[in-house]
CSV table of C-alpha atoms and ligand atoms in Angstrom, one decimal:
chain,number,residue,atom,x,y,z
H,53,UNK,CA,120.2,75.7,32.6
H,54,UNK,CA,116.7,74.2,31.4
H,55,UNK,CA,115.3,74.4,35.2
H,56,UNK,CA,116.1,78.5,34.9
H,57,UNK,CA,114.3,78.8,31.7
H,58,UNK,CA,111.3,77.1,33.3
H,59,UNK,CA,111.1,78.9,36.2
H,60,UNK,CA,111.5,82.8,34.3
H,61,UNK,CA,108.6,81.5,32.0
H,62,UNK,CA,106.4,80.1,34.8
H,63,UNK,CA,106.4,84.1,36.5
H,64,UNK,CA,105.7,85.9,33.5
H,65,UNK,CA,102.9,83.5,32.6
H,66,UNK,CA,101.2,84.7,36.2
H,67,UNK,CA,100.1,87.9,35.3
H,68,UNK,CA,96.7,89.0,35.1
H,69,UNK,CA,95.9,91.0,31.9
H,70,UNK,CA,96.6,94.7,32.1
H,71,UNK,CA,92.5,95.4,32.5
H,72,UNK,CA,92.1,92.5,34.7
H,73,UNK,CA,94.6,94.3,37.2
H,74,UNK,CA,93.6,97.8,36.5
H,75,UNK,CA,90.4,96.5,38.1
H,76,UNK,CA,91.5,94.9,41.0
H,77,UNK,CA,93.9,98.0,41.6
H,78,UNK,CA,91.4,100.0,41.8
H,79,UNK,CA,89.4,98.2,44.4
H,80,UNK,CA,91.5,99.0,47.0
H,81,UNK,CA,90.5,102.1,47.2
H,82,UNK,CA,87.9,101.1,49.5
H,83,UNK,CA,88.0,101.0,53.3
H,84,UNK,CA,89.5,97.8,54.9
H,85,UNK,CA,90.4,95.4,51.1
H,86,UNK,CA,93.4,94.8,50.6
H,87,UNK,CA,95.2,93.0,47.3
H,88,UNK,CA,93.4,89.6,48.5
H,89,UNK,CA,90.0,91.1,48.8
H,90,UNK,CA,90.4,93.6,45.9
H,91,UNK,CA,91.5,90.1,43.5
H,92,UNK,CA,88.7,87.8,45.1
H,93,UNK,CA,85.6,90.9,44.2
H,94,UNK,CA,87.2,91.6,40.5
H,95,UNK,CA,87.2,88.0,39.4
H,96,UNK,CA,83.9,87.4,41.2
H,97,UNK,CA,82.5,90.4,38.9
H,98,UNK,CA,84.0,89.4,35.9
H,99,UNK,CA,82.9,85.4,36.5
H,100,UNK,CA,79.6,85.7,37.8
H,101,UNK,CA,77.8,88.8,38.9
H,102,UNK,CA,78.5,91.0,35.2
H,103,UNK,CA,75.2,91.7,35.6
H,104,UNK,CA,75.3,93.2,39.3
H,105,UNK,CA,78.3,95.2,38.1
H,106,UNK,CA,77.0,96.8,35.3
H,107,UNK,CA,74.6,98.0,38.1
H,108,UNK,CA,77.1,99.1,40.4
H,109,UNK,CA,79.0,101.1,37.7
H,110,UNK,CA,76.3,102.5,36.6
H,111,UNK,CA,74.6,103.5,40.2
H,112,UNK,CA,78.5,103.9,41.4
H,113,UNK,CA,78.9,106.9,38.7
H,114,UNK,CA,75.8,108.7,39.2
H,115,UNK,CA,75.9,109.0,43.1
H,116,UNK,CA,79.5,110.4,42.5
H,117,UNK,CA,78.2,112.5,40.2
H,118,UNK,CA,74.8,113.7,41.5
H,119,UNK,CA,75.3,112.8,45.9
H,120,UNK,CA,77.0,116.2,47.6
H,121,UNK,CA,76.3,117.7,51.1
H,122,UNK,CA,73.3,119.1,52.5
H,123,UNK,CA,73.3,123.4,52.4
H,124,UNK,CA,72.0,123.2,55.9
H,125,UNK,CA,73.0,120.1,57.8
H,126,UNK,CA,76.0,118.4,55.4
H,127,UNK,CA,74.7,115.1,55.0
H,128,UNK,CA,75.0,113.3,52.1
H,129,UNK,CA,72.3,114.1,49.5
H,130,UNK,CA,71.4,114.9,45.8
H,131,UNK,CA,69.4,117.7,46.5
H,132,UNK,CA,70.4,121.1,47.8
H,133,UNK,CA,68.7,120.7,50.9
H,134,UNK,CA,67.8,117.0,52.2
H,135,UNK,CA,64.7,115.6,53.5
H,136,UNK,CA,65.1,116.2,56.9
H,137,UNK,CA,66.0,119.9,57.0
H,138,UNK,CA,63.2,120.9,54.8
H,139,UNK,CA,61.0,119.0,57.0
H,140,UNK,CA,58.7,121.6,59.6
H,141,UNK,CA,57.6,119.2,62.0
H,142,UNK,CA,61.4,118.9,63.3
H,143,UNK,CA,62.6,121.4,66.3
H,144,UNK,CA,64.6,124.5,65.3
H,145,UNK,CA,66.4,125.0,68.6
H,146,UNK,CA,67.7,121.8,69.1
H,147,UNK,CA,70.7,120.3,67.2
H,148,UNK,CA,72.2,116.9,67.7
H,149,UNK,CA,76.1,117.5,66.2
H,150,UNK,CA,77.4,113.8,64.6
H,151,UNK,CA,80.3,112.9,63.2
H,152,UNK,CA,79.0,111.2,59.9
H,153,UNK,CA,75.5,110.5,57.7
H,154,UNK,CA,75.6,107.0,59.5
H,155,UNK,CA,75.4,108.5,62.8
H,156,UNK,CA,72.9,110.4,62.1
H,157,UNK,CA,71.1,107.3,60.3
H,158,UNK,CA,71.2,105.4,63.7
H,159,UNK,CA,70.2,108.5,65.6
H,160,UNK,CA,67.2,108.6,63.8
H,161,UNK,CA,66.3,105.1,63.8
H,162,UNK,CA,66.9,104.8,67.8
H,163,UNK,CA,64.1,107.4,67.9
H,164,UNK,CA,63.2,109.7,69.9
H,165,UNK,CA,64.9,113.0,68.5
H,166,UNK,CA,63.1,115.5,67.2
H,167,UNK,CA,65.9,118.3,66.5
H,168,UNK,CA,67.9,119.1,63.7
H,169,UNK,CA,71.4,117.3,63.0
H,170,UNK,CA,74.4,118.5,61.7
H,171,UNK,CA,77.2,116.5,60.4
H,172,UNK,CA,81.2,117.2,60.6
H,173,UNK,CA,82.1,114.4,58.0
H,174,UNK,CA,84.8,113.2,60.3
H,175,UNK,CA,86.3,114.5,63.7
H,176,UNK,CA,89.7,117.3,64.5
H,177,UNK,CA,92.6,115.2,63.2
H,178,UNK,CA,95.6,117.4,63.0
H,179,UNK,CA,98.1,114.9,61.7
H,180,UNK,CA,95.6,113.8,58.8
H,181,UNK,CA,95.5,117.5,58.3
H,182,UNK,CA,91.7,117.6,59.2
H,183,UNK,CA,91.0,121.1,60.9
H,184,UNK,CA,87.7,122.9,61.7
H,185,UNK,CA,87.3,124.2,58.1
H,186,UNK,CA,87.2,120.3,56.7
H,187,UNK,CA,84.2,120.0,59.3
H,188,UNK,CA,82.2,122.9,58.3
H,189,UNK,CA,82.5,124.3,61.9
H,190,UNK,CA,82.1,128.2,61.2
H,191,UNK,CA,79.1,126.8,59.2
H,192,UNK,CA,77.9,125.3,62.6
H,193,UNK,CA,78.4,128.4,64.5
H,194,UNK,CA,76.6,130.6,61.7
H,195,UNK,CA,73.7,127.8,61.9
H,196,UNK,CA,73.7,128.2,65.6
H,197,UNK,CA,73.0,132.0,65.9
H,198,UNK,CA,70.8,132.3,62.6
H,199,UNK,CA,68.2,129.6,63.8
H,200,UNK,CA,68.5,130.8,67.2
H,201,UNK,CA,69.1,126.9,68.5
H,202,UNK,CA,69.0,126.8,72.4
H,203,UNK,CA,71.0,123.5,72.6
H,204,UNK,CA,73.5,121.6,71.3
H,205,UNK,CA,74.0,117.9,71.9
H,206,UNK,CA,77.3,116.6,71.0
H,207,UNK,CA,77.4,113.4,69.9
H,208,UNK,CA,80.7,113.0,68.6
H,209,UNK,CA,82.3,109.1,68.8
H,210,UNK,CA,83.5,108.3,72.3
H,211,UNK,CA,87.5,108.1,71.3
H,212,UNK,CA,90.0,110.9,71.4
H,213,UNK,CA,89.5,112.8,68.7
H,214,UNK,CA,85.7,112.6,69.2
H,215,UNK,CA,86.1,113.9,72.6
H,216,UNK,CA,88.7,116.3,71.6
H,217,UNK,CA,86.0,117.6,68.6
H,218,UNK,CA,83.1,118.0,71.3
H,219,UNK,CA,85.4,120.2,73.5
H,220,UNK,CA,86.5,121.9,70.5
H,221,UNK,CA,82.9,122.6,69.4
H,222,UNK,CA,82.0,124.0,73.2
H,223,UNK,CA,84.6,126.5,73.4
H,224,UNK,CA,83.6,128.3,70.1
H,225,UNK,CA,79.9,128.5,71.0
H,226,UNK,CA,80.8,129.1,74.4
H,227,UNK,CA,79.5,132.8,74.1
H,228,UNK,CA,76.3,132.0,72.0
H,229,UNK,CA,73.5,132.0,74.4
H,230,UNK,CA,73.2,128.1,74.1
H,231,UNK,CA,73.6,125.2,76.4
C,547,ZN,ZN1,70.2,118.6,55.9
């Protein structure tokens, strides 16, 4: 009788406060924490970087407020059109097709390019209900034929659905006058 007491006591006492929770709960939002990560980053904050997460609310709520896509290429930015589309010195007629900002990141910083990019924000993912509207392709096709590009480089990821995106991409500029 006194051992159940004890124990029923002990697993209510093992609760972290509501706020305390509310914080690690909403840590998992992020790519690849799970309840172990999410618990070892909020008690981390709260013990000994305060100061580091003051910054990253504060930097975490004005690039969700301020950061959208690019008019012309979709990559992340704050303004309406970034850097690199604005930019003369880069080549109209060629345009190097990634699937996200970070691609396009390490395309740039291999070298050696001097097109224009465009970024799907993801690949053709039918179950996860991604279709070509999600990826701005009839804004790729518009881009296409306005700045008269004469080729296309499709550098989609080398899986299945980045394979499956290129050939998707092909066919619908098969009858623009573009390799
Ligand atoms: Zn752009």
């Amino acid at each position: 009788m006194i051992n159940l007491t004890f124990k029923k006591q002990k697993t209510i006492s093992m609760k972290f406060s509501p706020l305390v929770q509310e914080l690690i709960d909403s840590l998992k939002c992020l790519p690849g924490v799970g309840a172990k990560s999410a618990q070892r980053m909020a008690l981390h904050l709260l013990e000994r970087e305060r100061e580091g997460g003051f910054r990253l609310a504060e930097v975490l709520e004005r690039s969700l407020e301020h950061v959208g896509q690019c008019q012309e290429c979709r990559t992340l930015t704050e303004e309406p059109v970034c850097g690199l589309c604005r930019s003369e010195r880069r080549d109209s007629a060629l345009l190097c097709v990634v699937e996200t900002p970070a691609d396009q990141i390490a395309m740039e910083q291999a070298g050696g390019f001097s097109g224009r990019y465009f970024v799907l924000t993801g690949h053709l993912s039918p179950i996860d209900g991604v279709g070509p509207d999600a990826l701005g392709l009839d804004l790729l096709a518009e881009k296409v034929s306005r700045d008269q590009v004469q080729e296309v480089i499709l550098a989609t990821n080398p899986t299945v659905e980045g394979e499956a995106t290129a050939h998707y991409i092909s066919e619908m500029l098969q009858h623009l006058p573009v390799t």
